[in-house]
CSV table of C-alpha atoms in Angstrom, one decimal:
chain,number,residue,atom,x,y,z
D,8,MET,CA,0.0,0.0,0.0
D,9,SER,CA,1.4,3.4,-1.0
D,10,PRO,CA,1.4,6.3,1.5
D,11,ASP,CA,-1.0,8.2,-0.7
D,12,SER,CA,-3.6,5.4,-0.8
D,13,ARG,CA,-3.7,5.0,3.0
D,14,PRO,CA,-6.9,6.0,4.7
D,15,LYS,CA,-6.6,9.4,6.3
D,16,THR,CA,-7.3,10.3,9.9
D,17,THR,CA,-9.4,13.5,10.3
D,18,ILE,CA,-7.6,16.3,12.1
D,19,GLY,CA,-9.6,19.2,13.6
D,20,PRO,CA,-9.4,22.9,12.6
D,21,GLY,CA,-6.4,24.8,13.9
D,22,VAL,CA,-4.2,21.8,14.6
D,23,LYS,CA,-0.5,22.3,13.9
D,24,ILE,CA,1.4,19.5,12.3
D,25,GLY,CA,5.2,19.3,12.5
D,26,PRO,CA,8.1,18.6,14.9
D,27,GLY,CA,7.0,19.3,18.4
D,28,ALA,CA,3.4,20.2,17.5
D,29,ASN,CA,0.7,19.2,19.8
D,30,VAL,CA,-1.5,17.1,17.6
D,31,THR,CA,-5.1,16.8,18.8
D,32,PRO,CA,-7.1,14.9,16.2
D,33,THR,CA,-10.8,14.9,16.0
D,34,ARG,CA,-11.6,11.2,16.8
D,35,ASN,CA,-14.9,9.5,16.5
D,36,ILE,CA,-14.2,5.9,17.5
D,37,GLY,CA,-17.1,3.5,17.4
D,38,PRO,CA,-18.7,0.7,15.4
D,39,GLY,CA,-17.4,0.9,11.9
D,40,SER,CA,-14.0,2.3,13.0
D,41,LYS,CA,-11.0,0.3,11.7
D,42,VAL,CA,-9.2,-1.6,14.5
D,43,GLY,CA,-5.9,-3.5,14.0
D,44,LEU,CA,-5.1,-6.4,16.3
D,45,ILE,CA,-1.7,-7.9,16.6
D,46,GLY,CA,-1.4,-11.0,18.8
D,47,LEU,CA,-4.0,-13.8,18.6
D,48,GLY,CA,-3.2,-16.0,21.6
D,49,LEU,CA,-5.4,-17.0,24.5
D,50,MET,CA,-6.5,-13.4,25.1
D,51,GLY,CA,-6.2,-11.8,21.7
D,52,ARG,CA,-8.5,-14.1,19.8
D,53,PRO,CA,-11.6,-13.6,22.1
D,54,MET,CA,-10.9,-9.9,22.3
D,55,GLY,CA,-11.0,-9.8,18.5
D,56,LEU,CA,-14.2,-11.7,18.3
D,57,ASN,CA,-15.9,-9.2,20.7
D,58,LEU,CA,-14.7,-6.3,18.5
D,59,LEU,CA,-16.2,-8.0,15.4
D,60,LYS,CA,-19.5,-8.7,17.3
D,61,ALA,CA,-19.7,-5.0,18.2
D,62,GLY,CA,-19.4,-3.9,14.6
D,63,PHE,CA,-15.8,-2.8,14.4
D,64,SER,CA,-13.8,-3.4,11.2
D,65,LEU,CA,-11.0,-5.7,12.2
D,66,THR,CA,-7.6,-6.4,10.5
D,67,VAL,CA,-5.4,-8.9,12.3
D,68,TRP,CA,-1.9,-10.4,12.2
D,69,ASN,CA,-0.2,-13.2,14.1
D,70,ARG,CA,3.2,-14.8,13.7
D,71,THR,CA,1.3,-18.1,13.4
D,72,ALA,CA,-1.3,-17.2,10.8
D,73,SER,CA,-3.5,-20.2,11.5
D,74,ARG,CA,-4.5,-18.7,14.8
D,75,ALA,CA,-6.5,-16.1,12.8
D,76,ASP,CA,-8.8,-18.7,11.2
D,77,SER,CA,-11.7,-18.2,13.6
D,78,LEU,CA,-11.5,-14.4,13.3
D,79,VAL,CA,-11.3,-14.5,9.5
D,80,ALA,CA,-14.3,-16.8,9.5
D,81,ALA,CA,-16.1,-14.2,11.6
D,82,GLY,CA,-15.3,-11.4,9.2
D,83,ALA,CA,-11.8,-10.1,10.0
D,84,GLU,CA,-9.1,-9.4,7.4
D,85,LEU,CA,-5.8,-11.2,7.7
D,86,ALA,CA,-2.8,-9.0,7.0
D,87,ASP,CA,0.6,-10.2,5.8
D,88,SER,CA,2.6,-8.1,8.2
D,89,PRO,CA,2.4,-5.9,11.3
D,90,GLN,CA,2.9,-2.8,9.1
D,91,GLU,CA,-0.1,-3.7,6.9
D,92,VAL,CA,-2.3,-3.9,10.1
D,93,ALA,CA,-1.0,-0.6,11.4
D,94,ALA,CA,-1.4,1.2,8.0
D,95,VAL,CA,-5.2,0.8,8.0
D,96,ALA,CA,-5.9,1.2,11.7
D,97,ASP,CA,-7.7,4.1,13.4
D,98,VAL,CA,-6.9,2.1,16.6
D,99,LEU,CA,-4.1,-0.4,16.8
D,100,ILE,CA,-4.0,-3.0,19.7
D,101,THR,CA,-1.1,-5.3,20.4
D,102,ILE,CA,-1.2,-8.1,22.9
D,103,VAL,CA,2.0,-10.3,22.5
D,104,SER,CA,4.0,-12.5,24.8
D,105,ASP,CA,7.0,-10.5,25.9
D,106,PRO,CA,9.2,-7.4,25.4
D,107,PRO,CA,11.2,-8.9,22.5
D,108,ALA,CA,8.1,-9.9,20.7
D,109,LEU,CA,6.6,-6.4,21.1
D,110,GLU,CA,9.8,-4.8,19.9
D,111,GLY,CA,9.9,-7.0,16.9
D,112,VAL,CA,6.3,-6.0,16.0
D,113,LEU,CA,6.9,-2.3,16.5
D,114,TRP,CA,10.4,-1.8,15.1
D,115,GLY,CA,10.8,-4.7,12.7
D,116,GLY,CA,11.8,-8.4,12.8
D,117,ALA,CA,8.3,-9.8,13.3
D,118,GLY,CA,7.0,-10.5,9.8
D,119,SER,CA,9.1,-7.6,8.3
D,120,SER,CA,12.7,-6.8,7.5
D,121,PRO,CA,14.5,-5.6,10.6
D,122,GLY,CA,14.9,-1.8,10.8
D,123,GLN,CA,14.0,1.1,12.9
D,124,ASP,CA,11.0,2.0,10.8
D,125,SER,CA,10.1,-1.4,9.3
D,126,GLY,CA,7.6,-2.4,11.9
D,127,ALA,CA,4.0,-1.4,12.8
D,128,LEU,CA,5.0,1.8,14.5
D,129,GLY,CA,6.4,3.4,11.3
D,130,ALA,CA,3.1,2.6,9.5
D,131,LEU,CA,0.7,4.2,11.9
D,132,ARG,CA,-0.9,7.4,10.8
D,133,PRO,CA,-0.6,10.6,12.7
D,134,GLY,CA,-3.7,11.0,15.0
D,135,SER,CA,-4.3,7.3,15.3
D,136,ILE,CA,-4.5,5.6,18.7
D,137,TYR,CA,-2.1,2.8,19.7
D,138,ILE,CA,-3.0,0.6,22.7
D,139,ASP,CA,-0.6,-2.0,24.0
D,140,SER,CA,-2.2,-4.7,26.2
D,141,SER,CA,0.9,-6.9,26.5
D,142,THR,CA,2.6,-7.1,29.8
D,143,VAL,CA,6.1,-5.6,29.4
D,144,SER,CA,8.3,-3.3,31.5
D,145,PRO,CA,7.4,0.3,32.3
D,146,THR,CA,10.7,1.4,30.7
D,147,LEU,CA,9.6,-0.2,27.4
D,148,ALA,CA,6.2,1.5,27.7
D,149,ARG,CA,7.8,4.9,28.1
D,150,ARG,CA,10.2,4.2,25.2
D,151,ILE,CA,7.2,3.4,23.0
D,152,ALA,CA,5.4,6.5,24.3
D,153,ALA,CA,8.3,8.7,23.2
D,154,ALA,CA,8.5,7.1,19.8
D,155,CYS,CA,4.7,7.6,19.4
D,156,GLN,CA,4.9,11.3,20.4
D,157,GLN,CA,7.5,11.9,17.7
D,158,ARG,CA,5.1,10.5,15.1
D,159,HIS,CA,2.0,12.3,16.6
D,160,ILE,CA,0.4,9.0,17.6
D,161,ALA,CA,-1.6,8.7,20.9
D,162,PHE,CA,-0.3,5.8,23.0
D,163,LEU,CA,-1.8,4.0,26.0
D,164,ASP,CA,-0.1,1.2,27.9
D,165,ALA,CA,-3.1,-0.9,28.9
D,166,PRO,CA,-2.3,-4.4,30.2
D,167,VAL,CA,-5.2,-6.6,31.1
D,168,THR,CA,-6.4,-9.0,33.8
D,169,GLY,CA,-9.3,-11.3,33.8
D,170,GLY,CA,-8.1,-14.5,32.2
D,171,THR,CA,-9.4,-16.3,29.1
D,172,TRP,CA,-12.9,-16.4,30.6
D,173,GLY,CA,-12.9,-12.6,31.0
D,174,ALA,CA,-11.6,-12.1,27.4
D,175,GLU,CA,-14.4,-14.4,26.1
D,176,LYS,CA,-17.1,-12.6,28.0
D,177,GLY,CA,-15.8,-9.1,27.3
D,178,GLU,CA,-15.2,-8.6,31.1
D,179,LEU,CA,-11.5,-7.8,31.2
D,180,VAL,CA,-10.0,-5.2,33.5
D,181,PHE,CA,-7.5,-2.7,31.9
D,182,MET,CA,-4.8,-0.9,33.8
D,183,VAL,CA,-4.1,2.2,31.7
D,184,GLY,CA,-1.2,4.6,31.6
D,185,GLY,CA,-1.2,7.6,29.3
D,186,ASP,CA,-3.3,10.8,28.6
D,187,ALA,CA,-6.8,10.8,30.1
D,188,GLU,CA,-8.3,12.5,27.0
D,189,VAL,CA,-6.9,9.7,24.8
D,190,LEU,CA,-8.4,7.1,27.1
D,191,LYS,CA,-11.8,8.9,26.8
D,192,ASP,CA,-11.5,8.7,23.0
D,193,ALA,CA,-10.7,5.0,23.2
D,194,GLN,CA,-13.4,4.1,25.6
D,195,PRO,CA,-15.7,2.6,22.9
D,196,VAL,CA,-13.0,0.1,22.2
D,197,PHE,CA,-12.3,-0.7,25.9
D,198,SER,CA,-16.0,-1.1,26.6
D,199,VAL,CA,-16.3,-3.9,24.1
D,200,MET,CA,-13.5,-5.9,25.5
D,201,GLY,CA,-13.7,-5.1,29.2
D,202,LYS,CA,-15.9,-4.3,32.2
D,203,ARG,CA,-13.6,-1.8,33.9
D,204,TRP,CA,-10.6,0.3,33.1
D,205,PHE,CA,-8.5,2.4,35.4
D,206,HIS,CA,-6.5,5.5,34.5
D,207,LEU,CA,-3.5,5.2,36.7
D,208,GLY,CA,-1.2,8.0,35.5
D,209,PRO,CA,1.3,8.7,32.7
D,210,ASN,CA,2.7,6.1,30.3
D,211,GLY,CA,4.3,3.2,32.2
D,212,SER,CA,1.8,3.4,35.1
D,213,GLY,CA,-0.4,0.6,33.7
D,214,GLN,CA,2.6,-1.7,33.4
D,215,THR,CA,3.8,-0.9,36.9
D,216,ILE,CA,0.4,-1.8,38.4
D,217,LYS,CA,0.1,-4.9,36.3
D,218,LEU,CA,3.5,-6.2,37.4
D,219,ALA,CA,2.7,-5.6,41.0
D,220,MET,CA,-0.7,-7.2,40.7
D,221,ASN,CA,0.7,-10.3,39.0
D,222,LEU,CA,3.3,-10.6,41.7
D,223,ILE,CA,0.5,-10.8,44.3
D,224,LEU,CA,-1.3,-13.5,42.3
D,225,ALA,CA,1.9,-15.5,41.9
D,226,LEU,CA,2.6,-15.2,45.7
D,227,GLN,CA,-1.0,-16.1,46.6
D,228,VAL,CA,-0.9,-19.3,44.5
D,229,ASP,CA,2.6,-20.2,45.7
D,230,ALA,CA,1.4,-19.7,49.3
D,231,LEU,CA,-1.6,-21.9,48.7
D,232,ALA,CA,0.5,-24.6,47.2
D,233,GLU,CA,2.9,-24.6,50.1
D,234,ALA,CA,0.0,-24.7,52.6
D,235,LEU,CA,-1.6,-27.6,50.7
D,236,ALA,CA,1.7,-29.5,50.7
D,237,LEU,CA,2.0,-29.0,54.5
D,238,VAL,CA,-1.6,-30.1,55.2
D,239,THR,CA,-1.5,-33.2,53.0
D,240,ALA,CA,1.9,-34.2,54.4
D,241,ALA,CA,0.3,-34.1,57.8
D,242,GLY,CA,-2.3,-36.6,56.6
D,243,LEU,CA,-5.3,-34.3,56.0
D,244,GLU,CA,-7.2,-33.6,52.8
D,245,GLY,CA,-6.4,-30.4,51.0
D,246,GLU,CA,-10.1,-29.8,50.4
D,247,LYS,CA,-10.4,-29.2,54.2
D,248,LEU,CA,-8.0,-26.3,54.1
D,249,VAL,CA,-9.7,-24.7,51.1
D,250,GLU,CA,-13.1,-25.1,52.7
D,251,VAL,CA,-11.9,-23.2,55.8
D,252,LEU,CA,-10.0,-20.6,53.7
D,253,GLN,CA,-13.2,-19.8,51.7
D,254,SER,CA,-14.9,-18.8,55.0
D,255,SER,CA,-12.0,-16.8,56.5
D,256,MET,CA,-10.1,-13.6,56.1
D,257,ALA,CA,-7.6,-15.6,54.0
D,258,ARG,CA,-10.1,-15.9,51.2
D,259,ALA,CA,-9.0,-14.6,47.9
D,260,GLY,CA,-10.7,-14.5,44.5
D,261,VAL,CA,-7.8,-16.4,43.0
D,262,LEU,CA,-8.8,-19.4,45.2
D,263,ASP,CA,-12.1,-19.8,43.3
D,264,VAL,CA,-10.1,-20.4,40.0
D,265,LYS,CA,-6.8,-21.9,41.1
D,266,ALA,CA,-7.6,-24.1,44.1
D,267,PRO,CA,-9.5,-26.7,42.1
D,268,LEU,CA,-6.5,-27.0,39.8
D,269,LEU,CA,-4.1,-27.6,42.7
D,270,LEU,CA,-6.4,-30.1,44.3
D,271,LYS,CA,-6.8,-32.1,41.1
D,272,GLY,CA,-3.3,-31.7,39.9
D,273,GLU,CA,-4.5,-30.6,36.5
D,274,TYR,CA,-3.1,-27.4,35.0
D,275,PRO,CA,-4.6,-26.4,31.6
D,276,PRO,CA,-3.1,-23.0,30.7
D,277,SER,CA,-5.5,-20.2,31.4
D,278,PHE,CA,-2.6,-18.0,32.5
D,279,PRO,CA,0.5,-19.9,31.3
D,280,LEU,CA,3.4,-20.6,33.7
D,281,ARG,CA,5.9,-19.2,31.1
D,282,LEU,CA,4.1,-15.8,31.1
D,283,MET,CA,3.8,-15.6,34.9
D,284,HIS,CA,7.5,-16.4,35.2
D,285,LYS,CA,8.2,-13.7,32.7
D,286,ASP,CA,6.1,-11.2,34.6
D,287,MET,CA,7.8,-12.0,37.9
D,288,GLY,CA,11.1,-11.5,36.3
D,289,LEU,CA,10.0,-8.1,35.0
D,290,ALA,CA,8.7,-7.2,38.5
D,291,LEU,CA,12.1,-8.1,40.0
D,292,ASP,CA,13.9,-6.0,37.4
D,293,LEU,CA,11.7,-3.1,38.3
D,294,ALA,CA,12.5,-3.7,42.0
D,295,ARG,CA,16.2,-3.5,41.2
D,296,GLU,CA,15.7,-0.3,39.2
D,297,THR,CA,13.8,1.3,42.1
D,298,GLY,CA,16.0,0.0,44.9
D,299,VAL,CA,13.2,-2.0,46.5
D,300,GLN,CA,14.0,-5.4,48.1
D,301,LEU,CA,11.4,-8.2,47.4
D,302,PRO,CA,12.5,-11.2,49.5
D,303,ALA,CA,9.2,-13.1,49.2
D,304,ALA,CA,9.0,-12.5,45.4
D,305,THR,CA,12.6,-13.6,45.0
D,306,ALA,CA,12.0,-16.9,46.9
D,307,ALA,CA,8.8,-17.5,44.9
D,308,TYR,CA,10.5,-16.8,41.6
D,309,SER,CA,13.1,-19.5,42.4
D,310,THR,CA,10.2,-22.0,43.0
D,311,TYR,CA,8.4,-21.1,39.8
D,312,SER,CA,11.8,-21.2,37.9
D,313,ALA,CA,12.4,-24.8,39.2
D,314,VAL,CA,8.9,-25.9,38.0
D,315,LYS,CA,9.2,-24.1,34.6
D,316,ALA,CA,12.6,-25.8,34.0
D,317,GLN,CA,11.0,-29.2,34.5
D,318,ALA,CA,7.9,-28.6,32.5
D,319,LYS,CA,7.6,-30.4,29.2
D,320,GLU,CA,4.2,-28.9,28.2
D,321,ASP,CA,2.5,-25.5,28.4
D,322,LEU,CA,1.0,-25.4,31.9
D,323,ASP,CA,-0.9,-22.9,34.0
D,324,TYR,CA,1.0,-21.1,36.6
D,325,ALA,CA,-0.9,-23.1,39.2
D,326,ALA,CA,1.5,-25.9,38.3
D,327,VAL,CA,3.8,-24.4,40.9
D,328,MET,CA,2.2,-27.1,43.0
D,329,LYS,CA,4.5,-29.6,41.1
D,330,PHE,CA,7.4,-28.3,43.2
D,331,TRP,CA,6.1,-30.2,46.2
D,332,GLN,CA,4.6,-33.1,44.2
D,333,ARG,CA,7.9,-33.9,42.8
D,334,GLU,CA,9.4,-34.0,46.3
D,335,LYS,CA,7.1,-36.8,47.4
D,336,PRO,CA,8.9,-40.1,48.0
D,337,SER,CA,8.3,-42.7,45.4
């Protein structure tokens, strides 16, 4: 697609375009708007289906193209590269596995020839909105924000929580960093995919809160696994512990979802262990950057690392229970 044939974003009267200009486009985002979606994993695919059901025009790309089949069948267009998705998008959404994957999509190397401007970022039109719902570092989010500002693109870091069930029902929760006015413009998109969104501060804030929250979830499940190991080693049924927990101050929403997995010893990946391990590592990196000691997180990270190293399949992070199961005498 040539630059002249790209769809144009409407810019309001009096707006100055040029280096350092404060570009404030007139946006009217809603059904019929063109949304680009890059990343069609456990979360991305149901998010895309909800966008289609709401009437958005959707163009998608994924490194493994077959993952787009259900979306294409529902009416999405499959692009050949991240740049092709970005070039047609009023709103671009990315939700990929880790920082290297996101950097490849934005700056080249993921379906494109490597180069500073060969990725999706270089193809976005001035005035468009870019939303990243991956979980990455706050530092990377701020780097993306700076690159977007140079190109007059509005950027929100908006990682999500809610699991695959939340993505399917359109009940995700978004943690958003960036300009409040941009979030207001993007609300029609968020409202299709989620039930709540929190504006937490400037770019990088969404990622900071997401890493802290995932750290809590990892510690809660690790603590439950330890406690179950203790109870069962003492000759009691783990179900008894969970029953009491659910009626006590120790009750947590994560128990509703993860306790049955730990009790059964079955770990289908709703939130994969590999991704939780990555997020814990990012949280520990942030702790080092900010000079905060995280002794409990450091110990838990070691436990998750041991289980991940032994895993031969894609498991949910509740599989941390395997650390104690493998210690049982044969």
